[in-house]
JSON list of C-alpha atoms in Angstrom, two decimals:
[
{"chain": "A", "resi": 1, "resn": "UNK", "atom": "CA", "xyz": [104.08, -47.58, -42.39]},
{"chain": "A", "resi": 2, "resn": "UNK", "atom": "CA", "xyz": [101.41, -44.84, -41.45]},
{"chain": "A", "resi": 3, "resn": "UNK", "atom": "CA", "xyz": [100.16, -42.59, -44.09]},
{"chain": "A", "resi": 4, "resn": "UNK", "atom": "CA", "xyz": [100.80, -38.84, -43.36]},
{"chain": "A", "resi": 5, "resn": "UNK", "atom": "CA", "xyz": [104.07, -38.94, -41.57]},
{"chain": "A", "resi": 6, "resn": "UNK", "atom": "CA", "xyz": [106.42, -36.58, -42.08]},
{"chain": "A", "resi": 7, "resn": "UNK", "atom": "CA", "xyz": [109.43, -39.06, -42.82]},
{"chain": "A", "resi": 8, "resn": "UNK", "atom": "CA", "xyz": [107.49, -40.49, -46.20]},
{"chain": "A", "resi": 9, "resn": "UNK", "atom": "CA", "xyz": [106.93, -37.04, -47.35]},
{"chain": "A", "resi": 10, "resn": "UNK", "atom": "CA", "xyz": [102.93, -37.13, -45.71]},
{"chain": "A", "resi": 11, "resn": "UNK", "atom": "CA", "xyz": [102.42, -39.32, -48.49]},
{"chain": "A", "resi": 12, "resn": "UNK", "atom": "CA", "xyz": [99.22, -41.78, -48.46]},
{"chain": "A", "resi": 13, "resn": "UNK", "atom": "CA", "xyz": [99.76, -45.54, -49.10]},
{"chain": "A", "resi": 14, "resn": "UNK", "atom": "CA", "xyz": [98.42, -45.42, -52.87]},
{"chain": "A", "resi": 15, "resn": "UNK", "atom": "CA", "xyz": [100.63, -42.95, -53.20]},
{"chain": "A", "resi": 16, "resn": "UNK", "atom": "CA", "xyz": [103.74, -44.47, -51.83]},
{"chain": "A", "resi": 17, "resn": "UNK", "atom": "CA", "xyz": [102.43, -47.94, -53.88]},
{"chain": "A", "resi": 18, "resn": "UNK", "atom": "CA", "xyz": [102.83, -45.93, -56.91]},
{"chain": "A", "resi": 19, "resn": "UNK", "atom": "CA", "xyz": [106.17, -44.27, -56.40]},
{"chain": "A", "resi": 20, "resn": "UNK", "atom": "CA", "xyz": [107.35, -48.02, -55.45]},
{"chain": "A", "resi": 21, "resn": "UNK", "atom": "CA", "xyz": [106.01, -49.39, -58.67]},
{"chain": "A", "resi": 22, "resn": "UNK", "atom": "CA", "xyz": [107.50, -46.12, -61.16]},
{"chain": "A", "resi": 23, "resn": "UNK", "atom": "CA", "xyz": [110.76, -46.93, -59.16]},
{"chain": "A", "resi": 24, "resn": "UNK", "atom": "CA", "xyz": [110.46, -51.02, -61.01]},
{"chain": "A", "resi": 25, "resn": "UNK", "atom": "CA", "xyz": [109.36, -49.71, -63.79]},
{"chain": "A", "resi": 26, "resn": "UNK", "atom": "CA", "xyz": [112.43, -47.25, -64.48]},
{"chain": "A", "resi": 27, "resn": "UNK", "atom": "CA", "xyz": [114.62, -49.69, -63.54]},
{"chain": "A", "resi": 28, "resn": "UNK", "atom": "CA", "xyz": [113.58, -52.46, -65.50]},
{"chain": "A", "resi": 29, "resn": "UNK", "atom": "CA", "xyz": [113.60, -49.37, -68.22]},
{"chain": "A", "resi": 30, "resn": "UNK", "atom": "CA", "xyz": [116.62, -47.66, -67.04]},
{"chain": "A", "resi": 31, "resn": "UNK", "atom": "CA", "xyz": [118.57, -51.21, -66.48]},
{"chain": "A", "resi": 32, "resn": "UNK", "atom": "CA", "xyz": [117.77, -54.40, -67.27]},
{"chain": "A", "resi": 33, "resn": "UNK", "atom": "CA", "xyz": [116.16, -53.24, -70.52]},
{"chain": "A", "resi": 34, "resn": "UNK", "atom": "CA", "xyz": [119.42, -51.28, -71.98]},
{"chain": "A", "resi": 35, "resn": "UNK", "atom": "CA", "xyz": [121.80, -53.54, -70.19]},
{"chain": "A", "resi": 36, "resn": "UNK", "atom": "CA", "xyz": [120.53, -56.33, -72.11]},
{"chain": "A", "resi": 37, "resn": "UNK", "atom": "CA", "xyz": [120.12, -54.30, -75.11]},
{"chain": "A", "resi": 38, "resn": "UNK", "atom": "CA", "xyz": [123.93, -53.24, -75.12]},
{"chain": "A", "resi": 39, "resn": "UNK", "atom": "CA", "xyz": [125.41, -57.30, -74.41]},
{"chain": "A", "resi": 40, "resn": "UNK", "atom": "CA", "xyz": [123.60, -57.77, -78.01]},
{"chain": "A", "resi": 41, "resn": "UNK", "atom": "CA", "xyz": [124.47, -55.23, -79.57]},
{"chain": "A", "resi": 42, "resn": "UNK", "atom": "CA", "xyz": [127.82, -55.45, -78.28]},
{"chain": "A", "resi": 43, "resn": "UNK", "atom": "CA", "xyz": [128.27, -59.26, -79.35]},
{"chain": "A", "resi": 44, "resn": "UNK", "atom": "CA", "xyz": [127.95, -59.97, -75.42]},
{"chain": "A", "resi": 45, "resn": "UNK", "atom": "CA", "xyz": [124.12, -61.94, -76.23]},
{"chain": "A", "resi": 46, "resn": "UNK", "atom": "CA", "xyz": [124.50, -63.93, -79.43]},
{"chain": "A", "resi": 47, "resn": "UNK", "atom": "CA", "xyz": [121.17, -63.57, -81.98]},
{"chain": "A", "resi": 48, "resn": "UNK", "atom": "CA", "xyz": [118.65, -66.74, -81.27]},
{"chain": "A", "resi": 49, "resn": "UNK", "atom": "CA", "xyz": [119.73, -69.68, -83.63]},
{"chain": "A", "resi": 50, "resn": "UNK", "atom": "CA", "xyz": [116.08, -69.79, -85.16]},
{"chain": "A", "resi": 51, "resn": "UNK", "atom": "CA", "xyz": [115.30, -73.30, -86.30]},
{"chain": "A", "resi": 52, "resn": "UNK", "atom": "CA", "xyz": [116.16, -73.63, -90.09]},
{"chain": "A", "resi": 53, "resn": "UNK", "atom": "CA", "xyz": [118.15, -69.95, -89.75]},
{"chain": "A", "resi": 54, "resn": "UNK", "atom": "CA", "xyz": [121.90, -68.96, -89.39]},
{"chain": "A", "resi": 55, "resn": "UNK", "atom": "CA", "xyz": [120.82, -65.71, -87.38]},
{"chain": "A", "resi": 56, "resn": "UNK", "atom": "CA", "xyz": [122.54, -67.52, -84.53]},
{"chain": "A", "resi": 57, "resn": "UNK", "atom": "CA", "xyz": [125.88, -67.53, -86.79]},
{"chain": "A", "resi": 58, "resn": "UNK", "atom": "CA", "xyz": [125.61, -63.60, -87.25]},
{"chain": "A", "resi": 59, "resn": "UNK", "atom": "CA", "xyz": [128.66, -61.61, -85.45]},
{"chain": "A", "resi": 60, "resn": "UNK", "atom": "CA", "xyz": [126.50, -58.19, -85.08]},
{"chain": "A", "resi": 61, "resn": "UNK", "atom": "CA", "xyz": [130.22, -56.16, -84.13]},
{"chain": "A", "resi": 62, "resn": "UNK", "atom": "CA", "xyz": [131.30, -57.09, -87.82]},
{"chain": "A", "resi": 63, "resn": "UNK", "atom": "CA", "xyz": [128.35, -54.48, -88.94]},
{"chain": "A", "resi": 64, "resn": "UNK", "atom": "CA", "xyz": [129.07, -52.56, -85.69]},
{"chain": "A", "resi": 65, "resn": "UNK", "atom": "CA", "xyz": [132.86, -51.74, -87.04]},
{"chain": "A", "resi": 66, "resn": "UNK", "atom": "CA", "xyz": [131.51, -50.58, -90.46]},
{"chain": "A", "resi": 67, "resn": "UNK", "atom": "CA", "xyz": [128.54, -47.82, -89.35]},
{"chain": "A", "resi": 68, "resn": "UNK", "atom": "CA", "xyz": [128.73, -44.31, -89.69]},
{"chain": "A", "resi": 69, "resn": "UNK", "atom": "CA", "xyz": [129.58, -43.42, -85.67]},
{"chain": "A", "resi": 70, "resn": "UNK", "atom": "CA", "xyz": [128.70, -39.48, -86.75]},
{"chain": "A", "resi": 71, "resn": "UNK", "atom": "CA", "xyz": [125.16, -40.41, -87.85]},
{"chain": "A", "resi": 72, "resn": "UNK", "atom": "CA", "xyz": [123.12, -41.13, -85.02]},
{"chain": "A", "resi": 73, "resn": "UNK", "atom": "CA", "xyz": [120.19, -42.42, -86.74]},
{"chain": "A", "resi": 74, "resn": "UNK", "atom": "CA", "xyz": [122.66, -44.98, -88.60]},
{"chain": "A", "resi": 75, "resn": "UNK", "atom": "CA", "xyz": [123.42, -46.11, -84.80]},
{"chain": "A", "resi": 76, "resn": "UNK", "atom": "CA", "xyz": [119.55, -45.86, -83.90]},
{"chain": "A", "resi": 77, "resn": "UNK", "atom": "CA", "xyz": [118.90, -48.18, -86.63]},
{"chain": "A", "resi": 78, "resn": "UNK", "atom": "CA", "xyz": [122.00, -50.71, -86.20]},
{"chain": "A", "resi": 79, "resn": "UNK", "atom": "CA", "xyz": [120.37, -51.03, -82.31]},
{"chain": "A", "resi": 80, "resn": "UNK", "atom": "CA", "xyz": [116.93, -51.53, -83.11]},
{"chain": "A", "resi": 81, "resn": "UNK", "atom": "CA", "xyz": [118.39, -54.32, -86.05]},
{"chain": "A", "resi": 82, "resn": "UNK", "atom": "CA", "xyz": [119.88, -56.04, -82.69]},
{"chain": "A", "resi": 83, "resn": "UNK", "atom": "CA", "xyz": [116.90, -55.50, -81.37]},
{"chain": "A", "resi": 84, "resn": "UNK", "atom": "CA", "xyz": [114.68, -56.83, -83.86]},
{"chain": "A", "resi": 85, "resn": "UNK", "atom": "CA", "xyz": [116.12, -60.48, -83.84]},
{"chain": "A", "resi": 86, "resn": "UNK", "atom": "CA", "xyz": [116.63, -60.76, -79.98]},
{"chain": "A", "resi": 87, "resn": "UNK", "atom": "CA", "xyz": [114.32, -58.29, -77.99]},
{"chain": "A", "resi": 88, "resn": "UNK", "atom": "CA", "xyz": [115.85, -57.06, -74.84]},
{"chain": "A", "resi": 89, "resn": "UNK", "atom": "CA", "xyz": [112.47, -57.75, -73.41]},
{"chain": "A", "resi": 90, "resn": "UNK", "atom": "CA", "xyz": [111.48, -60.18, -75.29]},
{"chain": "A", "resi": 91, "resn": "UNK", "atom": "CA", "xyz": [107.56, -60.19, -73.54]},
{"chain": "A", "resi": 92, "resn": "UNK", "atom": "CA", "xyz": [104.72, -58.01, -72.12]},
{"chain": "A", "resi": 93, "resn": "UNK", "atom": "CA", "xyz": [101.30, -59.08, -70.42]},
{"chain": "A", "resi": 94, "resn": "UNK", "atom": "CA", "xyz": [97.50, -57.96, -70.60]},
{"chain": "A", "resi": 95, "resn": "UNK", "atom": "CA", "xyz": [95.05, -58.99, -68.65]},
{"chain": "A", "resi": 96, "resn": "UNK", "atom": "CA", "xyz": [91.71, -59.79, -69.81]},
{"chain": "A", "resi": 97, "resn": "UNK", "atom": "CA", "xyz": [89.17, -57.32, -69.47]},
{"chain": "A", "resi": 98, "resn": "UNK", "atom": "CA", "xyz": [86.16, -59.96, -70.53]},
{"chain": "A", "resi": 99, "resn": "UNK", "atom": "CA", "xyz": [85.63, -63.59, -70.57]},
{"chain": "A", "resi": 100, "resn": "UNK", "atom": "CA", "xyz": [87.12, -64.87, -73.75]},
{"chain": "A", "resi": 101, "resn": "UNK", "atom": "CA", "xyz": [87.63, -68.29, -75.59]},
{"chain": "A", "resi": 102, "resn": "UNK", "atom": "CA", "xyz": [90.62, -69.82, -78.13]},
{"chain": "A", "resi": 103, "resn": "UNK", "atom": "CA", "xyz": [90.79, -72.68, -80.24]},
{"chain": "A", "resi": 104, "resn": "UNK", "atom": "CA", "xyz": [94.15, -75.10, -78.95]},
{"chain": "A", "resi": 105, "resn": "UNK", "atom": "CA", "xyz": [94.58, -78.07, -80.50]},
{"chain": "A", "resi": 106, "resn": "UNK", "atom": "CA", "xyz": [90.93, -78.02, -82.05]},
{"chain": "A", "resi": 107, "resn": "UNK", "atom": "CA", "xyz": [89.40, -77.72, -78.96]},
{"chain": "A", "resi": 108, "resn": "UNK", "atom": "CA", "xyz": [87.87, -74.78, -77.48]},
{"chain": "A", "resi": 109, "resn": "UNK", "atom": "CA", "xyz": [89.32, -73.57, -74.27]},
{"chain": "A", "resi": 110, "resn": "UNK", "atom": "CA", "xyz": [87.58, -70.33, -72.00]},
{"chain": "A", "resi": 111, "resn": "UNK", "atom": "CA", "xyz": [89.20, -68.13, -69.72]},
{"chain": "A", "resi": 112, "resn": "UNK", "atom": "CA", "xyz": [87.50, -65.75, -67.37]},
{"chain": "A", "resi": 113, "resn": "UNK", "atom": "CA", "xyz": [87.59, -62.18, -67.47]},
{"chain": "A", "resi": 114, "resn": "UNK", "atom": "CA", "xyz": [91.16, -61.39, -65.68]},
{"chain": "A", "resi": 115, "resn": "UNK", "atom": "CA", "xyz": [93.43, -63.57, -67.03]},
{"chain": "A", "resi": 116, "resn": "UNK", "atom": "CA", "xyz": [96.90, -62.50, -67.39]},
{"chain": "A", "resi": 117, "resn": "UNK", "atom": "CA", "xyz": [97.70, -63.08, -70.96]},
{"chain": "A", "resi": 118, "resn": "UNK", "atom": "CA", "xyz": [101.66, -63.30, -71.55]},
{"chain": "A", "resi": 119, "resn": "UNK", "atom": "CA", "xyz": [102.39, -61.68, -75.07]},
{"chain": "A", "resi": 120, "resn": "UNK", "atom": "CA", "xyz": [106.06, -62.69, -77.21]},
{"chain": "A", "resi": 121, "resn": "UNK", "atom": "CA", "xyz": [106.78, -59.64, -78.52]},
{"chain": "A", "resi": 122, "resn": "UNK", "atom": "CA", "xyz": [109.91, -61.16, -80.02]},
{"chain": "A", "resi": 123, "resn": "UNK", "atom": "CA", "xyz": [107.69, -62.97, -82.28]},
{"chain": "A", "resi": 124, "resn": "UNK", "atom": "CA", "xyz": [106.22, -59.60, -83.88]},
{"chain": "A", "resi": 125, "resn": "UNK", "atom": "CA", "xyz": [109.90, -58.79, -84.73]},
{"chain": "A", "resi": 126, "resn": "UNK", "atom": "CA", "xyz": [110.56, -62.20, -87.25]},
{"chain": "A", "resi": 127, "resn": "UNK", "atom": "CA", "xyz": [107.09, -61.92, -88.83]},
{"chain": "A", "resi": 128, "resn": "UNK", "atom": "CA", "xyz": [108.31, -62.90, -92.62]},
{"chain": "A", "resi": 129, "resn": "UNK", "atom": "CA", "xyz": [104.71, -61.60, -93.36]},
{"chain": "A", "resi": 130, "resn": "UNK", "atom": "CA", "xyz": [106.30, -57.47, -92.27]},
{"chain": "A", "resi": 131, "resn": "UNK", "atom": "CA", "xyz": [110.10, -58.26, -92.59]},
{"chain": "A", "resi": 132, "resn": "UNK", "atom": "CA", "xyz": [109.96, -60.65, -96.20]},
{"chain": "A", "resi": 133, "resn": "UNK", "atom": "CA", "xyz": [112.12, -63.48, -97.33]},
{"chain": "A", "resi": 134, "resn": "UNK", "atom": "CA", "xyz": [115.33, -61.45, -95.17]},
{"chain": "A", "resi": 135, "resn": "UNK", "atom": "CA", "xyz": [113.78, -61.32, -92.04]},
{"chain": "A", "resi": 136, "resn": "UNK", "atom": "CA", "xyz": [116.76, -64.01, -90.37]},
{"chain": "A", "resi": 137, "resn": "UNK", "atom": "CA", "xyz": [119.16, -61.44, -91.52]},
{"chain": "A", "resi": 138, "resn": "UNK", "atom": "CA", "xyz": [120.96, -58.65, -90.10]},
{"chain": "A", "resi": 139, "resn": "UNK", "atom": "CA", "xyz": [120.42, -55.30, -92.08]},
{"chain": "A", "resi": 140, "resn": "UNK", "atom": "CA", "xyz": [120.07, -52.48, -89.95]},
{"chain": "A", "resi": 141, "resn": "UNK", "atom": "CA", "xyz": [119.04, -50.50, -93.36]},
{"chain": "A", "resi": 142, "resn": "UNK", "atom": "CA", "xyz": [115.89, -52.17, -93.83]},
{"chain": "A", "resi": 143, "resn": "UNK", "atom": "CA", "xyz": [112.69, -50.17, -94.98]},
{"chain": "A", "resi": 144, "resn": "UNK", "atom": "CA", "xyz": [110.31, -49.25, -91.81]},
{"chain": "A", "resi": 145, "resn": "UNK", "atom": "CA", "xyz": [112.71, -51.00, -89.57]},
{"chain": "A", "resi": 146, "resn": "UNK", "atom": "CA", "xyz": [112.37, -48.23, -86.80]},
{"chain": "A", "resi": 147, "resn": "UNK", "atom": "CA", "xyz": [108.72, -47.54, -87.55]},
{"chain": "A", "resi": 148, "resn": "UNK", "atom": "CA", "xyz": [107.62, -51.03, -87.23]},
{"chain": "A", "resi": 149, "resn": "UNK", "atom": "CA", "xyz": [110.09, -51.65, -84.59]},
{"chain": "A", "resi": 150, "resn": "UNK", "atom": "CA", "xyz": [108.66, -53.69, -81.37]},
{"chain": "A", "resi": 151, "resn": "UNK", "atom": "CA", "xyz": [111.37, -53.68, -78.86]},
{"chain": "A", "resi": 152, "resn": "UNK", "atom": "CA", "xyz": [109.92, -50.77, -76.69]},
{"chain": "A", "resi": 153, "resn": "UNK", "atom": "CA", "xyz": [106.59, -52.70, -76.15]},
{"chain": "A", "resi": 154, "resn": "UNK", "atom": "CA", "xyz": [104.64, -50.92, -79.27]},
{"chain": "A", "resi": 155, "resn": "UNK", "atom": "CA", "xyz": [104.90, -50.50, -82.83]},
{"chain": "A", "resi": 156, "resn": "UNK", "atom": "CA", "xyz": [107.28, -47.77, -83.90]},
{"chain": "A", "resi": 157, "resn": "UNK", "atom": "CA", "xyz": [105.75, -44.85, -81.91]},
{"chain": "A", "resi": 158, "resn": "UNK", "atom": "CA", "xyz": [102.00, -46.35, -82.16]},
{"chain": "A", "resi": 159, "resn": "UNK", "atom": "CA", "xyz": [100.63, -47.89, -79.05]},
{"chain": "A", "resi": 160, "resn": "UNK", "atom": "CA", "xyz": [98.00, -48.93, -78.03]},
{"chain": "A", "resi": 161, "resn": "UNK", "atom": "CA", "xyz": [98.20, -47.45, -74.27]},
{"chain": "A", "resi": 162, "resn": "UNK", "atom": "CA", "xyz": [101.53, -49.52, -73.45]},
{"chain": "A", "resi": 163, "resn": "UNK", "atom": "CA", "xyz": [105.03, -48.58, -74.64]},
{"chain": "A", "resi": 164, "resn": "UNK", "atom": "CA", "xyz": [107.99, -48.20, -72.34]},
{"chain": "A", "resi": 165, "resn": "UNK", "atom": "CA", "xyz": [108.00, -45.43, -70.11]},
{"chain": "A", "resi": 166, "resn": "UNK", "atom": "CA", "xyz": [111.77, -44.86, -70.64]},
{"chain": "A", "resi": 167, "resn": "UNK", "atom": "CA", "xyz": [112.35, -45.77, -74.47]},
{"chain": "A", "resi": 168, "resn": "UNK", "atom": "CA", "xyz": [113.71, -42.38, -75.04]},
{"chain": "A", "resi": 169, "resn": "UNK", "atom": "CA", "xyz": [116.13, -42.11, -72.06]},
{"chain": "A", "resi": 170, "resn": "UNK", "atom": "CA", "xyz": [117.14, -45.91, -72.97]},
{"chain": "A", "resi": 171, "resn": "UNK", "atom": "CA", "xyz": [117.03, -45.22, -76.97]},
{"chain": "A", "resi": 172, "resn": "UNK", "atom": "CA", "xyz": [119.17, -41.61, -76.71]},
{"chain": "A", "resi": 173, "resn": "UNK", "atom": "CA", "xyz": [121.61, -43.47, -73.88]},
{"chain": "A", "resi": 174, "resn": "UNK", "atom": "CA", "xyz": [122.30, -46.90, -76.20]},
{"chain": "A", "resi": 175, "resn": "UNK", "atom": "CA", "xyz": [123.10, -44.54, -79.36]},
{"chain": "A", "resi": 176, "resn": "UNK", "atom": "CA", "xyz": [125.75, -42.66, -77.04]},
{"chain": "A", "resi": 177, "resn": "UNK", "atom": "CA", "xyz": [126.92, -45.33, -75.77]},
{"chain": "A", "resi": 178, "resn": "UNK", "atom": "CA", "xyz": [127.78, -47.22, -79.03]},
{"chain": "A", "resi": 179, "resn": "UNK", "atom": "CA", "xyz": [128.81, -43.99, -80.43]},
{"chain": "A", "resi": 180, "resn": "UNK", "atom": "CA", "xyz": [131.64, -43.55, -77.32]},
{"chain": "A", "resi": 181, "resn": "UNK", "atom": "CA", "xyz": [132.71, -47.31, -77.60]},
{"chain": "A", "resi": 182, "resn": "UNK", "atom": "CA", "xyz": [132.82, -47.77, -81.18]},
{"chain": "A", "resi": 183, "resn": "UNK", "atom": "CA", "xyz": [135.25, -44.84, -81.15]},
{"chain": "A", "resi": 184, "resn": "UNK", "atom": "CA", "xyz": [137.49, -46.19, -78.87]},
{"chain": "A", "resi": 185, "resn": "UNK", "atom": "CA", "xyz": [137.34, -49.73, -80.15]},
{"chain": "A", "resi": 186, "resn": "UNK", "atom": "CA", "xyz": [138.17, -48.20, -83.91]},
{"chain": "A", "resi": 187, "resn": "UNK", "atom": "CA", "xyz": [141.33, -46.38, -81.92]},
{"chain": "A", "resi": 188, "resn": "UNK", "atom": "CA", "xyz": [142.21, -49.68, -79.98]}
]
């Protein structure tokens, strides 16, 4: 492609580069994200069996069938319970800005400055240190559930410069959702 022509909108390549990577973004935050976020919460994507747990014996549509479908933030809360125990994205990346070092098996290993760190965000969201001796189970009532909530890449509404671009769109379309087919399954 040439920069400047008419047909891309006389846009120059950085330019185009970044309307290519908002277009993976939102759809990895439009999509994938909520699409994998509704098979959980529909019972589609079974919870983890975490080792020594029964969370992978939980049936999340038995808690589904009992929530208050006229209170939204009942519905916010039951998604970001499903949420909690199986992440839709279930990992983010940083990369390092410096040269850094980590003890691994009580040795010390370095890494240079720009090394892409992968970071399991699940793992925030079973931390028995935050969620206490009931952190395997489901209870989409729990205290500071949605404020310490991990699933859109940050801590409730805290970040740290990184939180999904489309949590809101994806957060205010999964409540709808859920709302429209737990009506409809109730009438079935």
């Amino acid at each position: 492609m040439n920069e400047h022509e008419p047909k891309y909108k006389s846009m120059t390549k950085t330019e185009i580069a970044g309307v290519m990577v908002m277009v993976s973004i939102m759809s990895l935050a439009g999509m994938v994200g909520p699409t994998t976020w509704a098979r959980i919460a529909l019972g589609k994507k079974k919870l983890p069996p975490y080792e020594g747990q029964t969370t992978g014996d939980i049936d999340v549509t038995d808690v589904w069938d009992t929530i208050d479908l006229n209170d939204r933030d009942e519905v916010k809360k039951y998604l970001h319970e499903c949420g909690r125990l199986r992440h839709p994205v279930s990992n983010t990346h940083t990369v390092a800005q410096e040269d850094f070092m980590v003890e691994m098996k009580n040795k010390s290993v370095s890494f240079p400055k720009g090394t892409i760190i992968y970071i399991p965000m699940q793992l925030a969201s079973i931390d028995e240190s935050v969620y206490g001796d009931t952190t395997f189970a489901f209870n989409h009532k729990r205290k500071n559930l949605c404020p310490f909530s991990t699933i859109f890449h940050s801590v409730g509404e805290s970040t740290n410069g990184r939180i999904c671009p489309g949590r809101h769109v994806a957060e205010n379309m999964m409540i709808d959702v859920m709302i429209a087919l737990g009506r409809a399954r109730r009438e079935k």
